[in-house]
Structure formats: structure tokens, C-alpha cells
Amino acid sequence: MNSRQQQKEQRRQLILQAALDLFIRKGYGETKIADIAKAANMSMGLLFHYFESKEKLYETLIRIGSEKLKMELNFAEASPLMIFQYVTEDIFQTINANPFAAKMFVLMENAQHLDTLPSDIKEMLAEANTLIAKSIPLIEEGQRLNEIREGNPQALAIAFWNSLQGIAQHIALQPNAPCPEAEWIIAILKK
């Protein structure tokens, strides 16, 4: 990548980060394109060179978040409980190392509650929101192997994923807060 392309990509990332910060702090409806341009320290004209509207900018962030949430829950030779352990450790490592990742959890959660989103974005969100459903067979297998506690597999999946969601959101909004140990979250599932 030449220096001009690098500069364009850096500017694009700066816009995405500024918009993400504003969307999670002010909300989608209250965030104006002028706010994003100001936060990114650029003119609205330059911002429009990268994104034609606030909606397209928001859609780009949702696409990024949706891609990150399309994780597969199968690791060769790993038991169901170890898969949840690996996922938890990976998520905690990511949100500790990258504030953008933690903020994406907030954005994706907030987006679930917006009625005004275009149907293609709502479809992306629905696709990304399948981790609970993907977890149920894994929890059932872990229960069969006697390593995951008894209980409704869907309820256990909800407890597990919503704990991770809440922790990521807290760290996004309180960057100096300590991150819990992965084992504490695994205790939700462990027999």
C-alpha cells in the first residue's frame, strides 16, 4: 500500500472510530454528521468523500460488527467447555487490547433496538445474533459429557453470552475498569 492509500485508510479508520464513539455515547438519532466530522477533525466535505451519509457510516460499522460476530464454535479436539473457555479468553483479550472492539459490542447491542434501520441492516443484525442458537447444541453435548451443568441449554447460552456482552459494554464505557477472569464466566456453564 502506498503512502496515499495508507493516509486514506487511516482517515477512514479515524472517521469510523469517531462515529463509533459518538454513536455509543449519544445514540444514533442524536449523532449528527457534523458531530462526526468535528470529532474526526475534518470538514464535512472530506467526510462525505469517505461516507455518503450517516446511515452508510452506521451501516459500515454494523457490517464490521456482524463479521466479527460470525464466529464458529468448533475447535478440533476441544471439549465443549474448552471451546467456551477459548472464546471467552479470546474476547477478553480482544477487548482489553482494542477499545474499538469493546465499543462494537455496545454498538451492536444498541442497534438491536433501533426500529428505523433499513431492512438489509436488520438482516445483518439477525444473522450476527445467532451465537446463542449456535451454542445450544454445544451446551447439550457438554451436558451429555457431564462437564456442563444441568439446566435449560438455551437459558445457559443466554446467561453466558449476555455476561460477555455486559462485560464488554462496561469496559467500552469504562476503559480503566478491570476485566474479569475468564474462569468466572465459564463458571456459569461448568458443572
PDB file of C-alpha atoms in Angstrom:
ATOM      1  CA  MET A   1       0.000   0.000   0.000  1.00  0.00           C
ATOM      2  CA  ASN A   2       1.484   3.373  -0.959  1.00  0.00           C
ATOM      3  CA  SER A   3       1.514   6.324   1.415  1.00  0.00           C
ATOM      4  CA  ARG A   4      -1.544   7.980  -0.198  1.00  0.00           C
ATOM      5  CA  GLN A   5      -3.563   4.782   0.184  1.00  0.00           C
ATOM      6  CA  GLN A   6      -2.322   4.434   3.761  1.00  0.00           C
ATOM      7  CA  GLN A   7      -3.369   8.002   4.507  1.00  0.00           C
ATOM      8  CA  LYS A   8      -6.841   7.370   3.049  1.00  0.00           C
ATOM      9  CA  GLU A   9      -7.226   4.188   5.106  1.00  0.00           C
ATOM     10  CA  GLN A  10      -6.048   5.960   8.271  1.00  0.00           C
ATOM     11  CA  ARG A  11      -8.562   8.737   7.650  1.00  0.00           C
ATOM     12  CA  ARG A  12     -11.330   6.195   7.056  1.00  0.00           C
ATOM     13  CA  GLN A  13     -10.444   4.433  10.329  1.00  0.00           C
ATOM     14  CA  LEU A  14     -10.412   7.766  12.156  1.00  0.00           C
ATOM     15  CA  ILE A  15     -13.929   8.509  10.873  1.00  0.00           C
ATOM     16  CA  LEU A  16     -15.143   5.054  11.917  1.00  0.00           C
ATOM     17  CA  GLN A  17     -13.657   5.437  15.399  1.00  0.00           C
ATOM     18  CA  ALA A  18     -15.078   8.939  15.867  1.00  0.00           C
ATOM     19  CA  ALA A  19     -18.512   7.814  14.672  1.00  0.00           C
ATOM     20  CA  LEU A  20     -18.445   4.722  16.871  1.00  0.00           C
ATOM     21  CA  ASP A  21     -17.620   6.814  19.949  1.00  0.00           C
ATOM     22  CA  LEU A  22     -20.453   9.225  19.212  1.00  0.00           C
ATOM     23  CA  PHE A  23     -22.990   6.532  18.344  1.00  0.00           C
ATOM     24  CA  ILE A  24     -22.415   4.701  21.619  1.00  0.00           C
ATOM     25  CA  ARG A  25     -22.337   7.844  23.761  1.00  0.00           C
ATOM     26  CA  LYS A  26     -25.067   9.953  22.134  1.00  0.00           C
ATOM     27  CA  GLY A  27     -27.042   7.341  20.238  1.00  0.00           C
ATOM     28  CA  TYR A  28     -27.686   7.031  16.543  1.00  0.00           C
ATOM     29  CA  GLY A  29     -30.525   9.551  16.414  1.00  0.00           C
ATOM     30  CA  GLU A  30     -28.718  12.253  18.379  1.00  0.00           C
ATOM     31  CA  THR A  31     -25.444  11.954  16.468  1.00  0.00           C
ATOM     32  CA  LYS A  32     -25.178  14.413  13.605  1.00  0.00           C
ATOM     33  CA  ILE A  33     -22.794  14.103  10.677  1.00  0.00           C
ATOM     34  CA  ALA A  34     -21.314  17.481  11.715  1.00  0.00           C
ATOM     35  CA  ASP A  35     -20.507  15.964  15.140  1.00  0.00           C
ATOM     36  CA  ILE A  36     -18.651  13.108  13.466  1.00  0.00           C
ATOM     37  CA  ALA A  37     -16.687  15.460  11.180  1.00  0.00           C
ATOM     38  CA  LYS A  38     -15.733  17.626  14.169  1.00  0.00           C
ATOM     39  CA  ALA A  39     -14.670  14.599  16.249  1.00  0.00           C
ATOM     40  CA  ALA A  40     -12.588  13.313  13.318  1.00  0.00           C
ATOM     41  CA  ASN A  41     -11.084  16.807  12.915  1.00  0.00           C
ATOM     42  CA  MET A  42     -12.077  17.175   9.275  1.00  0.00           C
ATOM     43  CA  SER A  43     -14.551  19.040   7.127  1.00  0.00           C
ATOM     44  CA  MET A  44     -17.951  17.569   6.350  1.00  0.00           C
ATOM     45  CA  GLY A  45     -16.974  17.628   2.676  1.00  0.00           C
ATOM     46  CA  LEU A  46     -13.973  15.419   3.322  1.00  0.00           C
ATOM     47  CA  LEU A  47     -16.055  13.077   5.485  1.00  0.00           C
ATOM     48  CA  PHE A  48     -18.612  12.769   2.674  1.00  0.00           C
ATOM     49  CA  HIS A  49     -15.752  11.745   0.383  1.00  0.00           C
ATOM     50  CA  TYR A  50     -15.456   8.589   2.526  1.00  0.00           C
ATOM     51  CA  PHE A  51     -19.090   8.005   3.509  1.00  0.00           C
ATOM     52  CA  GLU A  52     -22.055   9.435   1.621  1.00  0.00           C
ATOM     53  CA  SER A  53     -24.277   9.658   4.709  1.00  0.00           C
ATOM     54  CA  LYS A  54     -24.566   8.975   8.410  1.00  0.00           C
ATOM     55  CA  GLU A  55     -26.644   5.914   7.501  1.00  0.00           C
ATOM     56  CA  LYS A  56     -23.855   4.485   5.302  1.00  0.00           C
ATOM     57  CA  LEU A  57     -21.307   5.130   8.033  1.00  0.00           C
ATOM     58  CA  TYR A  58     -23.512   3.359  10.587  1.00  0.00           C
ATOM     59  CA  GLU A  59     -24.107   0.515   8.129  1.00  0.00           C
ATOM     60  CA  THR A  60     -20.341   0.105   7.681  1.00  0.00           C
ATOM     61  CA  LEU A  61     -19.888  -0.190  11.453  1.00  0.00           C
ATOM     62  CA  ILE A  62     -22.723  -2.742  11.662  1.00  0.00           C
ATOM     63  CA  ARG A  63     -21.085  -4.741   8.842  1.00  0.00           C
ATOM     64  CA  ILE A  64     -17.781  -4.768  10.745  1.00  0.00           C
ATOM     65  CA  GLY A  65     -19.544  -5.893  13.926  1.00  0.00           C
ATOM     66  CA  SER A  66     -21.557  -8.540  12.102  1.00  0.00           C
ATOM     67  CA  GLU A  67     -18.426 -10.042  10.586  1.00  0.00           C
ATOM     68  CA  LYS A  68     -16.762 -10.245  13.991  1.00  0.00           C
ATOM     69  CA  LEU A  69     -19.809 -11.989  15.483  1.00  0.00           C
ATOM     70  CA  LYS A  70     -19.844 -14.713  12.833  1.00  0.00           C
ATOM     71  CA  MET A  71     -17.516 -16.840  14.930  1.00  0.00           C
ATOM     72  CA  GLU A  72     -17.541 -20.575  14.630  1.00  0.00           C
ATOM     73  CA  LEU A  73     -17.797 -22.582  17.790  1.00  0.00           C
ATOM     74  CA  ASN A  74     -15.858 -25.650  16.793  1.00  0.00           C
ATOM     75  CA  PHE A  75     -12.231 -26.252  17.612  1.00  0.00           C
ATOM     76  CA  ALA A  76     -10.619 -29.552  16.686  1.00  0.00           C
ATOM     77  CA  GLU A  77     -10.274 -31.945  19.597  1.00  0.00           C
ATOM     78  CA  ALA A  78     -11.637 -29.447  22.142  1.00  0.00           C
ATOM     79  CA  SER A  79     -14.389 -30.339  24.568  1.00  0.00           C
ATOM     80  CA  PRO A  80     -17.497 -28.114  24.637  1.00  0.00           C
ATOM     81  CA  LEU A  81     -16.433 -26.444  27.890  1.00  0.00           C
ATOM     82  CA  MET A  82     -12.944 -25.752  26.490  1.00  0.00           C
ATOM     83  CA  ILE A  83     -14.497 -24.157  23.400  1.00  0.00           C
ATOM     84  CA  PHE A  84     -16.375 -21.719  25.645  1.00  0.00           C
ATOM     85  CA  GLN A  85     -13.129 -21.137  27.578  1.00  0.00           C
ATOM     86  CA  TYR A  86     -11.215 -20.327  24.374  1.00  0.00           C
ATOM     87  CA  VAL A  87     -13.973 -17.990  23.148  1.00  0.00           C
ATOM     88  CA  THR A  88     -14.115 -16.154  26.490  1.00  0.00           C
ATOM     89  CA  GLU A  89     -10.335 -15.741  26.675  1.00  0.00           C
ATOM     90  CA  ASP A  90     -10.228 -14.535  23.062  1.00  0.00           C
ATOM     91  CA  ILE A  91     -12.996 -11.979  23.587  1.00  0.00           C
ATOM     92  CA  PHE A  92     -11.427 -10.666  26.802  1.00  0.00           C
ATOM     93  CA  GLN A  93      -8.007 -10.428  25.168  1.00  0.00           C
ATOM     94  CA  THR A  94      -9.503  -8.587  22.190  1.00  0.00           C
ATOM     95  CA  ILE A  95     -11.499  -6.049  24.202  1.00  0.00           C
ATOM     96  CA  ASN A  96      -8.539  -5.384  26.521  1.00  0.00           C
ATOM     97  CA  ALA A  97      -6.158  -4.826  23.614  1.00  0.00           C
ATOM     98  CA  ASN A  98      -8.532  -2.919  21.353  1.00  0.00           C
ATOM     99  CA  PRO A  99     -11.035  -0.344  22.661  1.00  0.00           C
ATOM    100  CA  PHE A 100     -12.696  -0.311  19.213  1.00  0.00           C
ATOM    101  CA  ALA A 101     -13.680  -3.984  19.691  1.00  0.00           C
ATOM    102  CA  ALA A 102     -15.261  -3.350  23.086  1.00  0.00           C
ATOM    103  CA  LYS A 103     -17.204  -0.400  21.689  1.00  0.00           C
ATOM    104  CA  MET A 104     -18.501  -2.582  18.862  1.00  0.00           C
ATOM    105  CA  PHE A 105     -20.319  -4.707  21.468  1.00  0.00           C
ATOM    106  CA  VAL A 106     -22.163  -1.581  22.622  1.00  0.00           C
ATOM    107  CA  LEU A 107     -22.996  -0.509  19.081  1.00  0.00           C
ATOM    108  CA  MET A 108     -24.287  -3.941  18.091  1.00  0.00           C
ATOM    109  CA  GLU A 109     -26.457  -4.173  21.201  1.00  0.00           C
ATOM    110  CA  ASN A 110     -27.866  -0.673  20.690  1.00  0.00           C
ATOM    111  CA  ALA A 111     -28.556  -1.369  17.021  1.00  0.00           C
ATOM    112  CA  GLN A 112     -30.780  -4.310  18.001  1.00  0.00           C
ATOM    113  CA  HIS A 113     -33.262  -1.803  19.443  1.00  0.00           C
ATOM    114  CA  LEU A 114     -33.488   0.644  16.537  1.00  0.00           C
ATOM    115  CA  ASP A 115     -36.718   0.379  14.558  1.00  0.00           C
ATOM    116  CA  THR A 116     -35.603   2.841  11.899  1.00  0.00           C
ATOM    117  CA  LEU A 117     -32.810   0.740  10.409  1.00  0.00           C
ATOM    118  CA  PRO A 118     -33.086  -0.353   6.776  1.00  0.00           C
ATOM    119  CA  SER A 119     -34.124  -3.981   6.276  1.00  0.00           C
ATOM    120  CA  ASP A 120     -30.690  -5.071   4.967  1.00  0.00           C
ATOM    121  CA  ILE A 121     -29.033  -3.871   8.189  1.00  0.00           C
ATOM    122  CA  LYS A 122     -31.723  -5.602  10.263  1.00  0.00           C
ATOM    123  CA  GLU A 123     -30.971  -8.820   8.348  1.00  0.00           C
ATOM    124  CA  MET A 124     -27.246  -8.451   9.076  1.00  0.00           C
ATOM    125  CA  LEU A 125     -28.013  -7.981  12.764  1.00  0.00           C
ATOM    126  CA  ALA A 126     -30.273 -11.041  12.801  1.00  0.00           C
ATOM    127  CA  GLU A 127     -27.542 -13.150  11.198  1.00  0.00           C
ATOM    128  CA  ALA A 128     -24.954 -11.907  13.680  1.00  0.00           C
ATOM    129  CA  ASN A 129     -27.276 -12.634  16.569  1.00  0.00           C
ATOM    130  CA  THR A 130     -27.069 -16.420  16.182  1.00  0.00           C
ATOM    131  CA  LEU A 131     -24.399 -17.150  18.794  1.00  0.00           C
ATOM    132  CA  ILE A 132     -26.969 -18.238  21.355  1.00  0.00           C
ATOM    133  CA  ALA A 133     -28.583 -20.645  18.894  1.00  0.00           C
ATOM    134  CA  LYS A 134     -25.153 -21.981  17.816  1.00  0.00           C
ATOM    135  CA  SER A 135     -24.272 -22.572  21.473  1.00  0.00           C
ATOM    136  CA  ILE A 136     -27.258 -24.751  22.341  1.00  0.00           C
ATOM    137  CA  PRO A 137     -26.015 -27.980  20.672  1.00  0.00           C
ATOM    138  CA  LEU A 138     -22.571 -27.409  22.181  1.00  0.00           C
ATOM    139  CA  ILE A 139     -24.071 -26.996  25.656  1.00  0.00           C
ATOM    140  CA  GLU A 140     -26.198 -30.109  25.149  1.00  0.00           C
ATOM    141  CA  GLU A 141     -23.057 -32.056  24.201  1.00  0.00           C
ATOM    142  CA  GLY A 142     -21.258 -30.698  27.269  1.00  0.00           C
ATOM    143  CA  GLN A 143     -24.177 -31.776  29.439  1.00  0.00           C
ATOM    144  CA  ARG A 144     -24.056 -35.232  27.881  1.00  0.00           C
ATOM    145  CA  LEU A 145     -20.328 -35.381  28.679  1.00  0.00           C
ATOM    146  CA  ASN A 146     -21.092 -34.249  32.230  1.00  0.00           C
ATOM    147  CA  GLU A 147     -18.850 -31.142  32.026  1.00  0.00           C
ATOM    148  CA  ILE A 148     -21.602 -28.522  31.681  1.00  0.00           C
ATOM    149  CA  ARG A 149     -24.194 -28.065  34.394  1.00  0.00           C
ATOM    150  CA  GLU A 150     -27.742 -29.285  34.034  1.00  0.00           C
ATOM    151  CA  GLY A 151     -30.347 -26.765  33.033  1.00  0.00           C
ATOM    152  CA  ASN A 152     -32.083 -25.407  30.004  1.00  0.00           C
ATOM    153  CA  PRO A 153     -29.370 -25.157  27.297  1.00  0.00           C
ATOM    154  CA  GLN A 154     -30.898 -22.021  25.791  1.00  0.00           C
ATOM    155  CA  ALA A 155     -31.057 -20.316  29.205  1.00  0.00           C
ATOM    156  CA  LEU A 156     -27.426 -21.269  29.874  1.00  0.00           C
ATOM    157  CA  ALA A 157     -26.400 -19.874  26.474  1.00  0.00           C
ATOM    158  CA  ILE A 158     -28.282 -16.646  27.212  1.00  0.00           C
ATOM    159  CA  ALA A 159     -26.563 -16.318  30.608  1.00  0.00           C
ATOM    160  CA  PHE A 160     -23.120 -16.960  29.107  1.00  0.00           C
ATOM    161  CA  TRP A 161     -23.350 -14.628  26.088  1.00  0.00           C
ATOM    162  CA  ASN A 162     -25.122 -11.835  27.944  1.00  0.00           C
ATOM    163  CA  SER A 163     -22.447 -11.913  30.644  1.00  0.00           C
ATOM    164  CA  LEU A 164     -19.787 -11.414  27.955  1.00  0.00           C
ATOM    165  CA  GLN A 165     -21.898  -8.692  26.337  1.00  0.00           C
ATOM    166  CA  GLY A 166     -22.316  -6.830  29.605  1.00  0.00           C
ATOM    167  CA  ILE A 167     -18.629  -7.027  30.465  1.00  0.00           C
ATOM    168  CA  ALA A 168     -17.609  -5.785  27.009  1.00  0.00           C
ATOM    169  CA  GLN A 169     -20.073  -2.906  27.281  1.00  0.00           C
ATOM    170  CA  HIS A 170     -18.805  -1.947  30.717  1.00  0.00           C
ATOM    171  CA  ILE A 171     -15.190  -1.964  29.552  1.00  0.00           C
ATOM    172  CA  ALA A 172     -16.108   0.048  26.451  1.00  0.00           C
ATOM    173  CA  LEU A 173     -17.688   2.762  28.564  1.00  0.00           C
ATOM    174  CA  GLN A 174     -15.228   2.470  31.494  1.00  0.00           C
ATOM    175  CA  PRO A 175     -11.876   1.693  29.815  1.00  0.00           C
ATOM    176  CA  ASN A 176      -9.963   1.639  33.114  1.00  0.00           C
ATOM    177  CA  ALA A 177     -12.250  -0.972  34.675  1.00  0.00           C
ATOM    178  CA  PRO A 178     -10.615  -4.338  35.345  1.00  0.00           C
ATOM    179  CA  CYS A 179     -11.607  -7.246  33.142  1.00  0.00           C
ATOM    180  CA  PRO A 180     -12.935 -10.290  34.998  1.00  0.00           C
ATOM    181  CA  GLU A 181     -11.161 -13.624  34.782  1.00  0.00           C
ATOM    182  CA  ALA A 182     -12.406 -15.940  32.024  1.00  0.00           C
ATOM    183  CA  GLU A 183     -12.914 -18.691  34.608  1.00  0.00           C
ATOM    184  CA  TRP A 184     -15.575 -16.597  36.337  1.00  0.00           C
ATOM    185  CA  ILE A 185     -17.670 -16.576  33.179  1.00  0.00           C
ATOM    186  CA  ILE A 186     -17.006 -20.251  32.493  1.00  0.00           C
ATOM    187  CA  ALA A 187     -18.377 -20.960  35.992  1.00  0.00           C
ATOM    188  CA  ILE A 188     -21.809 -20.091  34.577  1.00  0.00           C
ATOM    189  CA  LEU A 189     -21.609 -23.256  32.478  1.00  0.00           C
ATOM    190  CA  LYS A 190     -19.257 -25.542  34.385  1.00  0.00           C
ATOM    191  CA  LYS A 191     -20.673 -28.475  36.303  1.00  0.00           C
TER     192      LYS A 191
END
